[in-house]
XYZ file of C-alpha atoms in Angstrom:
41
model
C 18.348 -6.359 4.378
C 15.844 -8.005 2.136
C 12.722 -6.441 0.616
C 10.463 -7.416 3.502
C 12.806 -5.926 6.104
C 13.171 -2.732 4.086
C 9.405 -2.364 3.751
C 8.869 -3.029 7.448
C 11.563 -0.493 8.385
C 10.100 2.031 6.004
C 6.603 1.609 7.353
C 7.847 2.006 10.928
C 9.691 5.188 9.980
C 6.768 6.696 8.094
C 3.671 5.758 10.058
C 3.199 9.340 11.247
C 0.921 11.690 9.351
C 3.242 14.688 9.589
C 5.670 14.870 6.721
C 8.792 16.864 7.567
C 12.062 17.707 5.830
C 13.660 14.882 7.813
C 11.045 12.488 6.427
C 11.816 13.694 2.907
C 15.509 13.052 3.540
C 14.773 9.547 4.867
C 12.582 8.900 1.809
C 15.399 9.964 -0.524
C 17.880 7.711 1.318
C 15.429 4.829 1.252
C 14.838 5.206 -2.483
C 18.565 5.465 -3.187
C 19.277 2.353 -1.140
C 16.382 0.460 -2.712
C 17.486 1.295 -6.277
C 21.088 0.434 -5.453
C 19.964 -2.920 -4.017
C 17.967 -3.702 -7.176
C 20.854 -2.748 -9.457
C 23.408 -4.873 -7.602
C 21.209 -7.965 -7.428
C-alpha cells in the first residue's frame, strides 16, 4: 500500500462521528503500520 491508499483506507474507516474502542484500536494499528512503512522505506 502506498500513502494515498493508506489515507483513503483510513478515511473510509473513520468517516463516522462516533469514536469507539475499536476505532482507537484501528487508529493504533494504522499508526504502527504507517511508522513501520516510513522506517523501512
